[in-house]
CSV table of N, CA and C in Angstrom, one decimal:
chain,number,residue,atom,x,y,z
A,1,MET,N,84.9,-23.2,-107.9
A,1,MET,CA,84.9,-24.1,-106.7
A,1,MET,C,84.8,-23.2,-105.5
A,2,ARG,N,84.0,-23.6,-104.6
A,2,ARG,CA,83.8,-22.8,-103.3
A,2,ARG,C,84.5,-23.5,-102.2
A,3,LEU,N,84.7,-22.8,-101.1
A,3,LEU,CA,85.4,-23.4,-100.0
A,3,LEU,C,84.6,-24.5,-99.4
A,4,SER,N,83.3,-24.4,-99.5
A,4,SER,CA,82.4,-25.5,-99.0
A,4,SER,C,82.6,-26.8,-99.8
A,5,ASP,N,82.9,-26.6,-101.1
A,5,ASP,CA,83.2,-27.8,-101.9
A,5,ASP,C,84.5,-28.5,-101.5
A,6,LEU,N,85.5,-27.7,-101.1
A,6,LEU,CA,86.7,-28.2,-100.6
A,6,LEU,C,86.6,-29.0,-99.3
A,7,LYS,N,85.7,-28.5,-98.4
A,7,LYS,CA,85.4,-29.1,-97.1
A,7,LYS,C,84.9,-30.5,-97.3
A,8,GLU,N,84.2,-30.8,-98.4
A,8,GLU,CA,83.7,-32.1,-98.6
A,8,GLU,C,84.8,-33.1,-98.9
A,9,ASN,N,85.9,-32.6,-99.5
A,9,ASN,CA,86.9,-33.5,-99.8
A,9,ASN,C,88.2,-33.0,-99.2
A,10,ASP,N,88.5,-33.6,-98.0
A,10,ASP,CA,89.7,-33.1,-97.2
A,10,ASP,C,91.0,-33.4,-98.0
A,11,LEU,N,91.0,-34.3,-98.8
A,11,LEU,CA,92.2,-34.6,-99.6
A,11,LEU,C,92.6,-33.4,-100.5
A,12,GLN,N,91.6,-32.8,-101.1
A,12,GLN,CA,91.9,-31.7,-102.0
A,12,GLN,C,92.3,-30.5,-101.1
A,13,LEU,N,91.7,-30.3,-100.0
A,13,LEU,CA,92.1,-29.2,-99.1
A,13,LEU,C,93.5,-29.4,-98.6
A,14,ASP,N,93.9,-30.7,-98.2
A,14,ASP,CA,95.2,-31.0,-97.8
A,14,ASP,C,96.3,-30.7,-98.9
A,15,GLU,N,95.9,-30.8,-100.1
A,15,GLU,CA,96.8,-30.6,-101.2
A,15,GLU,C,97.0,-29.1,-101.5
A,16,ILE,N,95.9,-28.4,-101.4
A,16,ILE,CA,96.0,-27.0,-101.8
A,16,ILE,C,96.6,-26.0,-100.7
A,17,LEU,N,96.3,-26.3,-99.5
A,17,LEU,CA,96.8,-25.4,-98.4
A,17,LEU,C,98.3,-25.3,-98.4
A,18,PRO,N,99.1,-26.3,-98.5
A,18,PRO,CA,100.5,-26.1,-98.5
A,18,PRO,C,101.0,-25.2,-99.6
A,19,ALA,N,100.4,-25.3,-100.8
A,19,ALA,CA,100.7,-24.5,-101.9
A,19,ALA,C,100.4,-23.1,-101.7
A,20,VAL,N,99.2,-22.8,-101.1
A,20,VAL,CA,98.8,-21.4,-100.8
A,20,VAL,C,99.8,-20.9,-99.8
A,21,GLY,N,100.2,-21.7,-98.8
A,21,GLY,CA,101.1,-21.2,-97.7
A,21,GLY,C,102.4,-20.9,-98.3
A,22,ALA,N,102.9,-21.7,-99.3
A,22,ALA,CA,104.2,-21.4,-99.9
A,22,ALA,C,104.1,-20.1,-100.7
A,23,ALA,N,103.0,-19.8,-101.4
A,23,ALA,CA,102.9,-18.6,-102.2
A,23,ALA,C,102.9,-17.4,-101.2
A,24,VAL,N,102.2,-17.5,-100.1
A,24,VAL,CA,102.2,-16.4,-99.2
A,24,VAL,C,103.5,-16.2,-98.6
A,25,GLY,N,104.3,-17.2,-98.3
A,25,GLY,CA,105.6,-17.1,-97.9
A,25,GLY,C,106.5,-16.4,-98.9
A,26,GLY,N,106.3,-16.8,-100.1
A,26,GLY,CA,107.1,-16.2,-101.2
A,26,GLY,C,106.8,-14.7,-101.4
A,27,ILE,N,105.6,-14.4,-101.2
A,27,ILE,CA,105.2,-13.0,-101.3
A,27,ILE,C,105.8,-12.2,-100.1
A,28,ALA,N,105.8,-12.8,-98.9
A,28,ALA,CA,106.4,-12.1,-97.8
A,28,ALA,C,107.9,-11.9,-98.0
A,29,ARG,N,108.5,-13.0,-98.5
A,29,ARG,CA,110.0,-12.8,-98.8
A,29,ARG,C,110.2,-11.7,-99.8
A,30,GLY,N,109.3,-11.7,-100.8
A,30,GLY,CA,109.5,-10.6,-101.8
A,30,GLY,C,109.3,-9.2,-101.2
A,31,ALA,N,108.4,-9.1,-100.3
A,31,ALA,CA,108.2,-7.8,-99.6
A,31,ALA,C,109.4,-7.4,-98.8
A,32,ALA,N,110.0,-8.4,-98.2
A,32,ALA,CA,111.3,-8.2,-97.4
A,32,ALA,C,112.4,-7.8,-98.3
A,33,ALA,N,112.5,-8.4,-99.4
A,33,ALA,CA,113.6,-8.0,-100.4
A,33,ALA,C,113.4,-6.6,-100.9
A,34,VAL,N,112.1,-6.3,-101.2
A,34,VAL,CA,111.8,-4.9,-101.7
A,34,VAL,C,112.2,-3.9,-100.6
A,35,GLY,N,111.8,-4.2,-99.4
A,35,GLY,CA,112.1,-3.3,-98.3
A,35,GLY,C,113.6,-3.2,-98.1
A,36,GLY,N,114.4,-4.2,-98.3
A,36,GLY,CA,115.8,-4.1,-98.2
A,36,GLY,C,116.4,-3.3,-99.3
A,37,ALA,N,115.8,-3.4,-100.5
A,37,ALA,CA,116.3,-2.6,-101.6
A,37,ALA,C,116.0,-1.1,-101.4
A,38,VAL,N,114.8,-0.8,-100.8
A,38,VAL,CA,114.5,0.6,-100.5
A,38,VAL,C,115.4,1.1,-99.4
A,39,ALA,N,115.7,0.3,-98.4
A,39,ALA,CA,116.6,0.7,-97.4
A,39,ALA,C,118.0,1.0,-97.9
A,40,ARG,N,118.5,0.1,-98.8
A,40,ARG,CA,119.8,0.4,-99.4
A,40,ARG,C,119.8,1.6,-100.2
A,41,GLY,N,118.8,1.9,-101.0
A,41,GLY,CA,118.7,3.1,-101.8
A,41,GLY,C,118.7,4.3,-100.9
A,42,ALA,N,117.9,4.3,-99.8
A,42,ALA,CA,117.9,5.4,-98.9
A,42,ALA,C,119.2,5.6,-98.2
A,43,ALA,N,119.9,4.6,-97.9
A,43,ALA,CA,121.2,4.7,-97.3
A,43,ALA,C,122.2,5.3,-98.2
A,44,ALA,N,122.1,5.0,-99.5
A,44,ALA,CA,123.0,5.6,-100.5
A,44,ALA,C,122.7,7.0,-100.6
A,45,VAL,N,121.5,7.4,-100.7
A,45,VAL,CA,121.1,8.8,-100.8
A,45,VAL,C,121.5,9.6,-99.5
A,46,GLY,N,121.3,8.9,-98.4
A,46,GLY,CA,121.7,9.6,-97.1
A,46,GLY,C,123.2,9.7,-97.0
A,47,GLY,N,123.9,8.8,-97.5
A,47,GLY,CA,125.4,8.9,-97.5
A,47,GLY,C,125.9,10.0,-98.4
A,48,ALA,N,125.2,10.2,-99.5
A,48,ALA,CA,125.5,11.3,-100.4
A,48,ALA,C,125.3,12.6,-99.8
A,49,VAL,N,124.1,12.7,-99.1
A,49,VAL,CA,123.8,14.0,-98.4
A,49,VAL,C,124.8,14.2,-97.3
A,50,ALA,N,125.1,13.2,-96.5
A,50,ALA,CA,126.0,13.3,-95.4
A,50,ALA,C,127.4,13.8,-95.9
A,51,GLY,N,127.8,13.4,-97.1
A,51,GLY,CA,129.1,13.8,-97.6
A,51,GLY,C,129.1,15.3,-97.9
A,52,GLY,N,128.0,15.9,-97.8
A,52,GLY,CA,128.0,17.4,-98.0
A,52,GLY,C,127.9,17.8,-99.4
A,53,VAL,N,127.4,19.0,-99.6
A,53,VAL,CA,127.2,19.6,-100.9
A,53,VAL,C,128.5,20.2,-101.3
A,54,THR,N,128.9,20.0,-102.6
A,54,THR,CA,130.2,20.5,-103.0
A,54,THR,C,130.0,21.3,-104.3
A,55,ASN,N,130.8,22.2,-104.5
A,55,ASN,CA,130.8,23.0,-105.8
A,55,ASN,C,131.6,22.4,-106.9
A,56,ASP,N,132.2,21.3,-106.6
A,56,ASP,CA,133.1,20.6,-107.6
A,56,ASP,C,132.2,19.9,-108.6
A,57,PRO,N,132.2,20.3,-109.8
A,57,PRO,CA,131.3,19.7,-110.8
A,57,PRO,C,131.6,18.2,-111.0
A,58,GLN,N,132.8,17.8,-111.0
A,58,GLN,CA,133.1,16.4,-111.1
A,58,GLN,C,132.6,15.6,-110.0
A,59,ALA,N,132.7,16.1,-108.8
A,59,ALA,CA,132.2,15.4,-107.6
A,59,ALA,C,130.7,15.3,-107.7
A,60,GLN,N,130.0,16.3,-108.1
A,60,GLN,CA,128.6,16.3,-108.2
A,60,GLN,C,128.1,15.3,-109.3
A,61,ALA,N,128.8,15.3,-110.4
A,61,ALA,CA,128.5,14.4,-111.5
A,61,ALA,C,128.7,12.9,-111.0
A,62,LYS,N,129.8,12.7,-110.3
A,62,LYS,CA,130.0,11.3,-109.8
A,62,LYS,C,128.9,10.9,-108.8
A,63,MET,N,128.5,11.8,-107.9
A,63,MET,CA,127.5,11.6,-106.9
A,63,MET,C,126.1,11.3,-107.7
A,64,GLN,N,125.8,12.1,-108.7
A,64,GLN,CA,124.6,11.8,-109.4
A,64,GLN,C,124.6,10.5,-110.2
A,65,ALA,N,125.8,10.2,-110.7
A,65,ALA,CA,125.9,8.9,-111.4
A,65,ALA,C,125.7,7.7,-110.5
A,66,GLN,N,126.3,7.8,-109.3
A,66,GLN,CA,126.1,6.8,-108.3
A,66,GLN,C,124.7,6.6,-107.8
A,67,GLN,N,124.0,7.8,-107.7
A,67,GLN,CA,122.6,7.7,-107.3
A,67,GLN,C,121.7,7.1,-108.4
A,68,ALA,N,122.0,7.4,-109.6
A,68,ALA,CA,121.3,6.8,-110.8
A,68,ALA,C,121.5,5.3,-110.8
A,69,LEU,N,122.8,4.9,-110.6
A,69,LEU,CA,123.1,3.5,-110.5
A,69,LEU,C,122.4,2.8,-109.4
A,70,ASP,N,122.3,3.4,-108.2
A,70,ASP,CA,121.6,2.8,-107.1
A,70,ASP,C,120.1,2.7,-107.4
A,71,ARG,N,119.5,3.7,-108.0
A,71,ARG,CA,118.1,3.6,-108.4
A,71,ARG,C,117.9,2.5,-109.4
A,72,ALA,N,118.8,2.4,-110.4
A,72,ALA,CA,118.6,1.3,-111.4
A,72,ALA,C,118.7,-0.1,-110.8
A,73,ASN,N,119.7,-0.2,-109.9
A,73,ASN,CA,119.8,-1.5,-109.2
A,73,ASN,C,118.6,-1.8,-108.4
A,74,GLN,N,118.1,-0.8,-107.7
A,74,GLN,CA,116.9,-1.0,-106.8
A,74,GLN,C,115.7,-1.4,-107.7
A,75,LYS,N,115.6,-0.7,-108.9
A,75,LYS,CA,114.5,-1.0,-109.8
A,75,LYS,C,114.6,-2.5,-110.3
A,76,LYS,N,115.8,-2.9,-110.7
A,76,LYS,CA,116.0,-4.3,-111.2
A,76,LYS,C,115.7,-5.3,-110.1
A,77,GLU,N,116.0,-5.1,-108.9
A,77,GLU,CA,115.7,-6.0,-107.8
A,77,GLU,C,114.2,-6.1,-107.6
A,78,ILE,N,113.5,-5.0,-107.7
A,78,ILE,CA,112.1,-5.1,-107.5
A,78,ILE,C,111.4,-5.8,-108.7
A,79,GLN,N,111.9,-5.5,-109.9
A,79,GLN,CA,111.4,-6.2,-111.1
A,79,GLN,C,111.6,-7.7,-111.1
A,80,ASP,N,112.8,-8.1,-110.6
A,80,ASP,CA,113.1,-9.5,-110.5
A,80,ASP,C,112.2,-10.2,-109.5
A,81,GLN,N,111.9,-9.5,-108.3
A,81,GLN,CA,111.0,-10.1,-107.3
A,81,GLN,C,109.6,-10.2,-107.9
A,82,ILE,N,109.1,-9.2,-108.6
A,82,ILE,CA,107.8,-9.2,-109.2
A,82,ILE,C,107.7,-10.4,-110.2
A,83,LYS,N,108.7,-10.7,-111.0
A,83,LYS,CA,108.7,-11.8,-111.9
A,83,LYS,C,108.7,-13.1,-111.2
A,84,GLN,N,109.4,-13.2,-110.1
A,84,GLN,CA,109.4,-14.5,-109.3
A,84,GLN,C,108.0,-14.7,-108.7
A,85,THR,N,107.4,-13.7,-108.2
A,85,THR,CA,106.1,-13.8,-107.6
A,85,THR,C,105.0,-14.1,-108.6
A,86,GLN,N,105.2,-13.6,-109.8
A,86,GLN,CA,104.2,-13.9,-110.9
A,86,GLN,C,104.4,-15.4,-111.3
A,87,GLU,N,105.6,-15.9,-111.3
A,87,GLU,CA,105.8,-17.3,-111.7
A,87,GLU,C,105.2,-18.2,-110.6
A,88,GLN,N,105.4,-17.8,-109.3
A,88,GLN,CA,104.8,-18.6,-108.3
A,88,GLN,C,103.3,-18.6,-108.4
A,89,LEU,N,102.7,-17.5,-108.7
A,89,LEU,CA,101.2,-17.4,-108.9
A,89,LEU,C,100.8,-18.2,-110.1
A,90,ALA,N,101.5,-18.2,-111.2
A,90,ALA,CA,101.1,-19.1,-112.3
A,90,ALA,C,101.2,-20.5,-111.9
A,91,ASP,N,102.2,-20.9,-111.2
A,91,ASP,CA,102.3,-22.3,-110.7
A,91,ASP,C,101.1,-22.7,-109.9
A,92,LEU,N,100.7,-21.8,-109.0
A,92,LEU,CA,99.6,-22.1,-108.1
A,92,LEU,C,98.3,-22.2,-108.9
A,93,GLN,N,98.2,-21.3,-109.9
A,93,GLN,CA,97.0,-21.4,-110.8
A,93,GLN,C,96.9,-22.7,-111.5
A,94,LYS,N,98.1,-23.2,-112.0
A,94,LYS,CA,98.1,-24.5,-112.6
A,94,LYS,C,97.7,-25.6,-111.7
A,95,GLN,N,98.2,-25.6,-110.5
A,95,GLN,CA,97.8,-26.6,-109.5
A,95,GLN,C,96.4,-26.6,-109.2
A,96,LEU,N,95.8,-25.4,-109.0
A,96,LEU,CA,94.4,-25.2,-108.8
A,96,LEU,C,93.6,-25.8,-109.9
A,97,ALA,N,94.0,-25.5,-111.2
A,97,ALA,CA,93.3,-26.0,-112.3
A,97,ALA,C,93.3,-27.5,-112.4
A,98,ALA,N,94.4,-28.1,-111.9
A,98,ALA,CA,94.5,-29.6,-111.9
A,98,ALA,C,93.6,-30.2,-110.9
A,99,ILE,N,93.3,-29.5,-109.9
A,99,ILE,CA,92.4,-30.0,-108.8
A,99,ILE,C,91.0,-29.9,-109.2
A,100,ARG,N,90.6,-29.0,-110.0
A,100,ARG,CA,89.2,-28.8,-110.4
A,100,ARG,C,88.7,-29.9,-111.2
């Protein structure tokens, strides 16, 4: 289906545009969430660096474990956002197929 085909039937265009807008909004929200996760990860690393370098092996191990946990949480947030975006895309594809 081409855009010119949609122009011929304004009803179809009126139905698809809100769905496309919703998907774009979802993607924008996902980008904001990913940005927030990155900022939190950077803040955690910055806090660890600001705490200073120590020769205490237990403190170093604890700091490394916290950094690993922060990275794992950040990765999970991004994976969850990707999954939500993929689900939104699949819903839009179903709506588009129903219109054809």
